[in-house]
Coordinates of C-alpha atoms and ligand atoms in Angstrom, one line a residue:
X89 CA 12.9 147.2 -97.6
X90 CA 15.9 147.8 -95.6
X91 CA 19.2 145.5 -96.6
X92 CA 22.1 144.1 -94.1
X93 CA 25.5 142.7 -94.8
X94 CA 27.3 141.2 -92.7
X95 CA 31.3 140.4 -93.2
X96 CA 32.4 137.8 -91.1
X97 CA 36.1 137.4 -89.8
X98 CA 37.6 134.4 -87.8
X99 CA 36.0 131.3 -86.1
X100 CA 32.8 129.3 -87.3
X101 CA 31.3 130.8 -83.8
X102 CA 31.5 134.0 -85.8
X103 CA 29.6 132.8 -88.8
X104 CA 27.3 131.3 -86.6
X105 CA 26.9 134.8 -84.5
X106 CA 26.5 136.8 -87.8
X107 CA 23.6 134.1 -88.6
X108 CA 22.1 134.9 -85.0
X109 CA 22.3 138.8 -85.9
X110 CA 20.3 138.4 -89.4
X111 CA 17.9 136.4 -87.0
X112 CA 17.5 139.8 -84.6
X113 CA 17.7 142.0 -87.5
X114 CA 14.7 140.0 -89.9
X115 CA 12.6 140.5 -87.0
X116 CA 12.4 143.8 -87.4
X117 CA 12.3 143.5 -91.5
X118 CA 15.8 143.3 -92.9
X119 CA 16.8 141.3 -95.3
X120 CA 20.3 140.0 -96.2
X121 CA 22.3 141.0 -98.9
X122 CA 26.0 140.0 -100.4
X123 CA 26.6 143.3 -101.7
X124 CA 27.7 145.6 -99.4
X125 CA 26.7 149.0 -102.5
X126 CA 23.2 148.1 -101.5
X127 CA 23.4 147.8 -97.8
X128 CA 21.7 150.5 -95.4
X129 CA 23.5 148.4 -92.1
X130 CA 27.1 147.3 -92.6
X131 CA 28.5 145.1 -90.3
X132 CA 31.9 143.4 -89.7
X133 CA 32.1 140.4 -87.4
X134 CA 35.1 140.5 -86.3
X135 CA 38.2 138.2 -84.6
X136 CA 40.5 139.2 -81.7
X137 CA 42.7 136.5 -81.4
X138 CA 45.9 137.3 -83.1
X139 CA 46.9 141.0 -84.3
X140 CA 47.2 140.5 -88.0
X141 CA 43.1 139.9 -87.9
X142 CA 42.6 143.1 -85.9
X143 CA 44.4 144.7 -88.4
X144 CA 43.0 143.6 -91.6
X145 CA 39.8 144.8 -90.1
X146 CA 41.1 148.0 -89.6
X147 CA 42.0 148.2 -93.6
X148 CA 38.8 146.9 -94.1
X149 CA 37.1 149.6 -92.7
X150 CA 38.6 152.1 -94.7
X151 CA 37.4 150.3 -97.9
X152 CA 33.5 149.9 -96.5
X153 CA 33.3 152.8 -95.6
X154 CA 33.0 154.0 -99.8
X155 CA 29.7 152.2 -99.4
X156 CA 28.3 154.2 -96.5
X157 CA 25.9 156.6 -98.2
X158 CA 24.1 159.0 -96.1
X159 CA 21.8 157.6 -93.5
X160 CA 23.6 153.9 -93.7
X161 CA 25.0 152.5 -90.5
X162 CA 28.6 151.2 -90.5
X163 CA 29.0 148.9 -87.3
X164 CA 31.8 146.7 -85.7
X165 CA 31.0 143.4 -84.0
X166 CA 32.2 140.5 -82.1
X167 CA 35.9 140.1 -80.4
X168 CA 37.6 143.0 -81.8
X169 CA 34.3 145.3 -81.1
X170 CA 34.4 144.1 -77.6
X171 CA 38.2 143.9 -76.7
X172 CA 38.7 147.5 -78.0
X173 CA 34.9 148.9 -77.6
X174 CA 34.9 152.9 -77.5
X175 CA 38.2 152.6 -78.9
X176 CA 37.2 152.3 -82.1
X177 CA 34.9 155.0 -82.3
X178 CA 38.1 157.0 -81.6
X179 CA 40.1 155.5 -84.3
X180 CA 37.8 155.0 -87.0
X181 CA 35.6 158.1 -87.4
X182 CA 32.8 156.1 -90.2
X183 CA 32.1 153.1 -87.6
X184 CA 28.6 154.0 -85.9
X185 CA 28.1 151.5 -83.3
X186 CA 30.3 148.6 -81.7
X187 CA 28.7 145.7 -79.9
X188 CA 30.5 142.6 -78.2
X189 CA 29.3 138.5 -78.9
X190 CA 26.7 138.8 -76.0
X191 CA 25.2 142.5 -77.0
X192 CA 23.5 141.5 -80.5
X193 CA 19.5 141.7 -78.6
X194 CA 21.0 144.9 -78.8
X195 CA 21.5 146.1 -82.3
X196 CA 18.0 147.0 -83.2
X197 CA 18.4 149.9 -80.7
X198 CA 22.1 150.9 -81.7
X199 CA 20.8 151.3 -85.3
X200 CA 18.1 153.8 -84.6
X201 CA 20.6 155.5 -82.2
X202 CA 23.4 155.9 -85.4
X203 CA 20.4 157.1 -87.4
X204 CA 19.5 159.4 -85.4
X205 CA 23.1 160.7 -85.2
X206 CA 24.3 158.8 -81.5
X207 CA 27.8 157.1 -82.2
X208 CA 28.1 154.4 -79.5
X209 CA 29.6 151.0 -77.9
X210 CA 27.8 148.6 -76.2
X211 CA 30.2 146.3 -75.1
X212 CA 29.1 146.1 -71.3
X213 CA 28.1 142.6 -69.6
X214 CA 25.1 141.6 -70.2
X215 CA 25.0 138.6 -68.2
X216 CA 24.8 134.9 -69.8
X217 CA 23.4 135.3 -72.9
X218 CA 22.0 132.1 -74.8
X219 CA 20.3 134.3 -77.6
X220 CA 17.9 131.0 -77.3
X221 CA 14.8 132.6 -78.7
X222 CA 16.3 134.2 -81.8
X223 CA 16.2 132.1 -84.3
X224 CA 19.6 132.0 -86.9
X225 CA 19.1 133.0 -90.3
X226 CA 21.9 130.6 -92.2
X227 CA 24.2 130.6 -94.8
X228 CA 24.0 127.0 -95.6
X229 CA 21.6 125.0 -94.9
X230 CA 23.1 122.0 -96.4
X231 CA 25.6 121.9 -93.0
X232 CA 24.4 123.5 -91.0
X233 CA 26.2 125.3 -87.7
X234 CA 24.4 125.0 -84.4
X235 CA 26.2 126.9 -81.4
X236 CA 25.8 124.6 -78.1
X237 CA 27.9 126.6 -75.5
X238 CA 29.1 130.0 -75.6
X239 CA 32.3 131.6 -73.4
X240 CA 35.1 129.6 -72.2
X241 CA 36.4 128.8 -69.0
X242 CA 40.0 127.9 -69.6
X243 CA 42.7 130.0 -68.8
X244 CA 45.0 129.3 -71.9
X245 CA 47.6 132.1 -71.4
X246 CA 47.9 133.6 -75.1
X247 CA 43.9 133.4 -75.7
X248 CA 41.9 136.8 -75.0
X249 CA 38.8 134.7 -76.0
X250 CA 37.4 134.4 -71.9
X251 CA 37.7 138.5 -72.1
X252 CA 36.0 138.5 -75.0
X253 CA 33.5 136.1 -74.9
X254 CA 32.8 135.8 -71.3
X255 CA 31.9 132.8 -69.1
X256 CA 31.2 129.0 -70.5
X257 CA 27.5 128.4 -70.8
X258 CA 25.9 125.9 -72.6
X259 CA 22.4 125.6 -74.1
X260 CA 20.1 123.3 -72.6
X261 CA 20.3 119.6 -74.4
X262 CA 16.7 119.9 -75.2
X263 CA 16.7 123.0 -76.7
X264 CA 19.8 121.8 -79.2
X265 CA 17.8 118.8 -79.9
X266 CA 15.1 120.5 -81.6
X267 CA 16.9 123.1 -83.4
X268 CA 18.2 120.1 -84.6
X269 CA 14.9 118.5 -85.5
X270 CA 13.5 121.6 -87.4
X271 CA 16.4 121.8 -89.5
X272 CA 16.6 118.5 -90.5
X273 CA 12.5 118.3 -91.2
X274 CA 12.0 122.0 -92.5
X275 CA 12.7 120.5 -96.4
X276 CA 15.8 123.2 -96.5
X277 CA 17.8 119.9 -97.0
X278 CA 20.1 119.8 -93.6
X279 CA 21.5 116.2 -93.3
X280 CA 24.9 117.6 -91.5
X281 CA 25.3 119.7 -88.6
X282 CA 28.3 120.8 -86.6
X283 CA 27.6 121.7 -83.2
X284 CA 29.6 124.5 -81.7
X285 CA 31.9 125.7 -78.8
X286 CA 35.3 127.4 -77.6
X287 CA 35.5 124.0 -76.1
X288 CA 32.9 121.8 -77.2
X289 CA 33.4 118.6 -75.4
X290 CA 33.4 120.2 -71.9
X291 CA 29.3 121.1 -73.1
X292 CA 27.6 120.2 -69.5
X293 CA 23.9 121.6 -69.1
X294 CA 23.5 120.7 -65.7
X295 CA 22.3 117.6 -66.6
X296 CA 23.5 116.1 -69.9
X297 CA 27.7 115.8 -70.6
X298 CA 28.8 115.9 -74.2
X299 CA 28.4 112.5 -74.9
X300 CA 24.7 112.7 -74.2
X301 CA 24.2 115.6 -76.6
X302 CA 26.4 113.6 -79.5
X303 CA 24.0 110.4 -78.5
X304 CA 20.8 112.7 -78.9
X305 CA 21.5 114.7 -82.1
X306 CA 22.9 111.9 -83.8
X307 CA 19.3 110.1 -83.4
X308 CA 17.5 112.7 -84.9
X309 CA 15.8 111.8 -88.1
X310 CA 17.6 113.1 -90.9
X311 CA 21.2 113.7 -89.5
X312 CA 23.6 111.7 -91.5
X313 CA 26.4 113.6 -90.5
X314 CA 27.5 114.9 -87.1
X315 CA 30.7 117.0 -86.6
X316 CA 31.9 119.2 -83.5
X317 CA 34.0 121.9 -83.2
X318 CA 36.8 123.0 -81.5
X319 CA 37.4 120.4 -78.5
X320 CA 39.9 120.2 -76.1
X321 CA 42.2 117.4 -75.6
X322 CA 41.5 116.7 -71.9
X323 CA 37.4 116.7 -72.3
X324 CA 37.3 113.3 -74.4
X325 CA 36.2 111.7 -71.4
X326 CA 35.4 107.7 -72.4
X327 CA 31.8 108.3 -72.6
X328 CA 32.7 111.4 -75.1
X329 CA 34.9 108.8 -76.7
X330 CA 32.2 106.1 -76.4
X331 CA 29.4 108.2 -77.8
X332 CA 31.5 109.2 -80.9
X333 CA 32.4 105.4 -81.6
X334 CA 29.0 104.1 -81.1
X335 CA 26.7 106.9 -82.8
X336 CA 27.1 106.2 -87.1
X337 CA 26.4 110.1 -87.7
X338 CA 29.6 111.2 -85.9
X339 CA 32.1 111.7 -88.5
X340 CA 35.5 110.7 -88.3
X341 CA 37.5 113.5 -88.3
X342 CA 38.4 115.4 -85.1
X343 CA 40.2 118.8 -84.7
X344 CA 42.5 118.8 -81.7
X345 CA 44.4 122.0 -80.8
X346 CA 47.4 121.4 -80.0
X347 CA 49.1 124.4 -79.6
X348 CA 52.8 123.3 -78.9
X349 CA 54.4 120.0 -78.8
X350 CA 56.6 120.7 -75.8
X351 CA 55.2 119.9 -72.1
X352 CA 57.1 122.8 -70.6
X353 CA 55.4 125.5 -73.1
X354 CA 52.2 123.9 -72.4
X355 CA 52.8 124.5 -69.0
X356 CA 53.4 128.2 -69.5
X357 CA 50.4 128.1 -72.0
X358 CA 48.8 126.6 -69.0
X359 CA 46.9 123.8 -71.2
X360 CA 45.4 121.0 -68.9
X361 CA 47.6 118.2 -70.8
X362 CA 51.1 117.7 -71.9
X363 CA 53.1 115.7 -74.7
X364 CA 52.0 112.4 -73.2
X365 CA 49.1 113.3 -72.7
X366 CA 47.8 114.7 -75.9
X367 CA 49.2 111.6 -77.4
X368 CA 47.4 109.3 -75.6
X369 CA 44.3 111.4 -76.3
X370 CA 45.1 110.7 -80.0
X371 CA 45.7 107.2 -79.4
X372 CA 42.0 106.6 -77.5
X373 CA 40.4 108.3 -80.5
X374 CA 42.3 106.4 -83.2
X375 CA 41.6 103.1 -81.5
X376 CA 37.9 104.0 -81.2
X377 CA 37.0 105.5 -84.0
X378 CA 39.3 103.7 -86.8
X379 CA 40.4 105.8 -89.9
X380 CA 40.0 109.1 -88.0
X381 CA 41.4 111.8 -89.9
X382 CA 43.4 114.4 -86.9
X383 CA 43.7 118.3 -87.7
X384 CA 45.1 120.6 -85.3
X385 CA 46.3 124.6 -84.3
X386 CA 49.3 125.5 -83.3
X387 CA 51.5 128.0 -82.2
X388 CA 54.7 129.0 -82.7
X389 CA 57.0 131.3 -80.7
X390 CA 55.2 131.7 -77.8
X391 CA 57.4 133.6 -75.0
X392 CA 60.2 131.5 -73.8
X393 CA 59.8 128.9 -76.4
X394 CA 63.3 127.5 -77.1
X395 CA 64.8 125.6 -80.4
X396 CA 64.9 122.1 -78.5
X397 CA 60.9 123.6 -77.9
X398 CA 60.2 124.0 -81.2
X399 CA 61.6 120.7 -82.4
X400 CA 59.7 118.8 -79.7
X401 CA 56.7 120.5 -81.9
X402 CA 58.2 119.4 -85.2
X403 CA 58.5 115.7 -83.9
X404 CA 54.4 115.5 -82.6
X405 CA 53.4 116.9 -85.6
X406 CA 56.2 114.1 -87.2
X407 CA 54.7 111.5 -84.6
X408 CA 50.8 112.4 -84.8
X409 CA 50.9 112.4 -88.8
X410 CA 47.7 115.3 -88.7
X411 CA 45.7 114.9 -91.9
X412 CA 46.1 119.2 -91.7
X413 CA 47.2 121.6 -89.5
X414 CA 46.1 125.8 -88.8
X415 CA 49.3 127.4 -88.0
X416 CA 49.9 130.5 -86.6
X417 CA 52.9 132.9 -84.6
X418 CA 52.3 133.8 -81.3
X419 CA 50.8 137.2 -81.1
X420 CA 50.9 138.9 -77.8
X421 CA 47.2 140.0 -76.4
X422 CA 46.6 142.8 -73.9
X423 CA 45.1 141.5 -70.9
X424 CA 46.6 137.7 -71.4
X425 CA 48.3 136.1 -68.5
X426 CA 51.4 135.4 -71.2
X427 CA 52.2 139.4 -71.4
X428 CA 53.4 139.2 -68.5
X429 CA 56.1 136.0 -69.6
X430 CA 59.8 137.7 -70.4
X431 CA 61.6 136.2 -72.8
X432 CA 59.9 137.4 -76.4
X433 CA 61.1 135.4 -79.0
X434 CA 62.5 137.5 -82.0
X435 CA 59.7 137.8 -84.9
X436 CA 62.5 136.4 -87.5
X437 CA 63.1 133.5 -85.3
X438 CA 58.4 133.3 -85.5
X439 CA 59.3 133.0 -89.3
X440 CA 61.7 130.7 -89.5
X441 CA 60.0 128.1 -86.9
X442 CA 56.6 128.5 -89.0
X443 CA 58.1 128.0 -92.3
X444 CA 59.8 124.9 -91.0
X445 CA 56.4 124.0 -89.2
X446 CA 54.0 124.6 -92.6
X447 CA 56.9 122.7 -94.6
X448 CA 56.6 119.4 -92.3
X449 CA 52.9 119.9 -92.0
X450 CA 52.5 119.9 -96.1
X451 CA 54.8 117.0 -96.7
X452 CA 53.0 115.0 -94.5
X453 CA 49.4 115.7 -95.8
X454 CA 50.5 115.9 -99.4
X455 CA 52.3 112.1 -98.4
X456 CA 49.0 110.8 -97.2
X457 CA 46.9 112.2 -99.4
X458 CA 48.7 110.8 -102.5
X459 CA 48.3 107.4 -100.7
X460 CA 44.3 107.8 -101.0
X461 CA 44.3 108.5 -104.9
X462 CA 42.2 105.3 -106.5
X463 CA 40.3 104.9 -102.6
X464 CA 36.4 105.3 -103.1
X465 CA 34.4 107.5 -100.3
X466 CA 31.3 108.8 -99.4
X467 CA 31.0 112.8 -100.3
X468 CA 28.3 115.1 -99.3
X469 CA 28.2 117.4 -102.1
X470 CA 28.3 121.4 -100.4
X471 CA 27.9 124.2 -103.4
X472 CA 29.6 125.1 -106.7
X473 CA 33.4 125.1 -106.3
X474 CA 35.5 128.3 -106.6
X475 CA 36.5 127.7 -109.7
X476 CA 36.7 125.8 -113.1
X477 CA 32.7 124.9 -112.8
X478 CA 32.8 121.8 -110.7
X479 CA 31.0 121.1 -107.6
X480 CA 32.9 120.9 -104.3
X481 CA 32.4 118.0 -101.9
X482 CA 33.5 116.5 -98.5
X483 CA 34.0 113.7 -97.2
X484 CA 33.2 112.3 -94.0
X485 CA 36.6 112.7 -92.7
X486 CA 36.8 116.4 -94.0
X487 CA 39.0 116.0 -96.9
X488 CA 37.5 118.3 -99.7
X489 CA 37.1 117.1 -103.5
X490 CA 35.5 118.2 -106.3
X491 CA 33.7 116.8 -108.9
X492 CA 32.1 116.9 -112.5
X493 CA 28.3 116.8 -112.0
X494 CA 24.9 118.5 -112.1
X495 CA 23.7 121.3 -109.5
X496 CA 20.9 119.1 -108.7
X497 CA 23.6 117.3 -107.1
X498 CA 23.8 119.9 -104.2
X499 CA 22.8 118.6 -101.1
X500 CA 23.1 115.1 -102.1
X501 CA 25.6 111.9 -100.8
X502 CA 27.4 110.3 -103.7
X503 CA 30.2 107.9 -104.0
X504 CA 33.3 108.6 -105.7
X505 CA 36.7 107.1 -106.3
X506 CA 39.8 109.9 -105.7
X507 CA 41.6 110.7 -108.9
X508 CA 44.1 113.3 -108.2
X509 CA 45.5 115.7 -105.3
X510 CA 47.1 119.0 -105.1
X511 CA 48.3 117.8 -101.7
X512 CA 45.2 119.3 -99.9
X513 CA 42.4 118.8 -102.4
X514 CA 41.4 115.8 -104.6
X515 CA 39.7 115.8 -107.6
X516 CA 36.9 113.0 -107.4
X517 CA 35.3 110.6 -110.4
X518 CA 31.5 110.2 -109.2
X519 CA 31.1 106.1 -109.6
X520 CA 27.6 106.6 -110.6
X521 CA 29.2 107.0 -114.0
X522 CA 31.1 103.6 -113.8
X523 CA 28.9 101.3 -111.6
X524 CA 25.4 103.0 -111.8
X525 CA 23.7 99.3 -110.7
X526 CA 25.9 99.2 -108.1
X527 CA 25.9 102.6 -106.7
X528 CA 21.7 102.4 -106.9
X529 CA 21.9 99.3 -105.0
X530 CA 24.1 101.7 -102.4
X531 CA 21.8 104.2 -102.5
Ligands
5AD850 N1 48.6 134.2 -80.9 C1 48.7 133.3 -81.9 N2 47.7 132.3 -82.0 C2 46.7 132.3 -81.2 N3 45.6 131.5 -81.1 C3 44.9 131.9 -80.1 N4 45.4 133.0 -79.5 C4 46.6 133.2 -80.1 C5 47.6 134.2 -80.0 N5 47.6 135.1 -79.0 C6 45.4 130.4 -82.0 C7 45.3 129.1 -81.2 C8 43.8 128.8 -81.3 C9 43.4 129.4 -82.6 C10 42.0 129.6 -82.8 O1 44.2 130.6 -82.7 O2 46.1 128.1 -82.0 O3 43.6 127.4 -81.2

């Protein structure tokens, strides 16, 4: 029996790719394995966005690479694989092959090649690939990921994803629909699914818009819970914004890049919105869908970006309240549009606008989450926590708790009252244990 592992880096599009790869590689017999010691194929799925993930890859490399015994296959995947392709064979002599997001069909063939002694990159384009007869191999099958469109066809300035990914395509609705319907009948226990896409909500098959898809998948039998990631502010048409109010399984919680809070940056980022705009964009899904929880990416320090800039941020953040933020410096891309801006700003001045940023970001989730101790929610209970041998759980708006209770649990909804927060995390009290009539009449 021949074993894979696969170490995945970056977006939920990657974990969903690596799940898509242990689909191509278990036709031909592999299974999956955690440990890399007992791997005979070694891959890393890897992120291109900012630097610092390129170069924890790299260090990564020279640690996996104490697992490669003869005859094992050391490969490179996804955006970094297909940004730097033959590159890497240059610069790291124990990686075998390198394939891009659309070469994966391909990795069957590059394996034999490596064994046979053939060091190579694939990382040419292959047209628009849907991967739509492989079936995924997942992780979870509690929540489970299903990609819906692949590429992009914005033009943000700092993003390398279009070069790395390609063009936007999305999957036909019916095909979505019953991946959908498998998962939730196949007795794996799927009750949550987040659909996938660089820009979700601008999913268009030819025929169905967004809002059709959300409509369709939340009817399937089984779904409880619908989430969707990452969107982009400008593509909550109303009939996206209708379709998430009127369909129960869409969860409230929605993750809405922002990327700066300044109009002119925006400009230069070229995003399709500005301040006002984003804001109103906040406002239609607040008044919609009441009790949204909002999280958000942004940037900081992207060329030309001024104090008054940077404070404009500060005070959307201030304004928006996000239940949580991703934040992150600019890091300049080969190939981007914003290479070409003048006007760097100074890597102390990144880390002092960040710190400031994660400081107002914490204060205000720490604020609100403090005012939900003693609230009661529904939790969909995911896996053992980390640590400390309680269960972790989320609710429908994506804050995470965890709880005392038994690993049949797993897979289950329960409701629980909020006992405590770190600031980011609660610790939950499953009312089972005080109310168990009432919780069975809920049930
Ligand atoms: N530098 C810093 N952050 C970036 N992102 C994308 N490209 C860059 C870059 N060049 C961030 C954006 C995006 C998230 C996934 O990564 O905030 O939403």
């Amino acid at each position: 029996m021949r074993r894979v592992y696969i170490e995945t880096y970056g977006c939920q599009m990657n974990v969903s790719d690596s799940e898509l790869m242990f689909g191509v590689l278990g036709r031909e017999g592999y299974v999956r394995t955690e440990d890399p010691a007992e791997a005979d194929v070694l891959l890393v799925n890897t992120c291109a966005v900012r630097d610092h993930a390129e170069q924890r890859v790299l260090g990564r490399m020279g640690e996996l690479k104490r697992y490669k015994r003869p005859g094992d296959v050391l490969g490179v995947v996804g955006c970094m694989a297909q940004r730097l392709g033959p590159k890497l064979l240059e610069r790291v002599p124990q990686v075998d092959l390198v394939i891009g997001p659309d070469g994966y069909r391909g990795l069957p063939e590059l394996i034999a090649q490596a064994r046979a002694g053939e060091r190579a990159a694939d990382v040419a384009f292959k047209g628009w690939e849907h991967y739509e007869d492989v079936p995924p191999v997942r992780g979870n099958m509690v929540s489970a990921f299903v990609t819906v469109q692949r590429g992009c066809d914005y033009r943000c300035t700092f993003c390398i994803v279009p070069m790395t990914r390609g063009p936007e395509r999305s999957r036909k609705l019916a095909d979505v629909v019953h991946e959908v319907a498998r998962l939730a009948a196949n007795g794996g226990g799927t009750t949550e699914v987040t659909l996938l896409g660089q820009t979700v909500n601008s999913y268009h098959d030819g025929e169905h818009d967004f809002a059709d898809l959300l409509r369709t998948v939340g009817a399937v039998e089984g779904i409880r819970r619908l989430r969707f990631t990452s969107p982009y502010p400008t593509d909550f048409t109303p009939r996206v914004v209708a379709a998430m109010a009127e369909t129960p399984a869409v969860c409230e919680h929605v993750h809405l890049p922002l990327q700066s809070g300044s109009s002119r940056t925006l400009k230069r980022m070229l995003r399709r919105y500005d301040r006002d705009r984003y804001l109103a964009v906040v406002a239609a899904l607040r008044a919609a869908v009441p009790g949204t929880s909002l999280s958000t990416d942004i940037i900081v320090g992207f060329p030309g970006e001024t104090e008054d800039e940077f404070q404009e941020t500060l005070s959307l953040v201030e304004q928006v309240q996000f239940d949580d933020a991703y934040t992150f410096k600019y890091s300049v891309r080969d190939g981007t549009p914003a290479v070409r801006i003048k006007d760097h700003v100074a890597e102390e001045i990144k880390t002092e606008r960040i710190g400031r940023l994660i400081a107002l970001v914490r204060r205000i989730a720490k604020q609100k989450n403090i005012g939900l101790i003693g609230t009661t929610h529904e939790i969909l209970v995911e896996g053992p926590a980390k640590r400390g041998g309680l269960l972790q759980a989320r609710t429908r708006t994506n804050k995470i708790a965890l709880l005392d209770g038994p690993a049949e649990w797993i897979g289950t909804y329960r409701r629980v009252r909020f006992t405590g927060t770190t600031g980011s995390t609660f610790t939950a009290w499953p009312l089972e244990k005080e109310y168990p009539e009432l919780v069975a009449a809920w049930q």
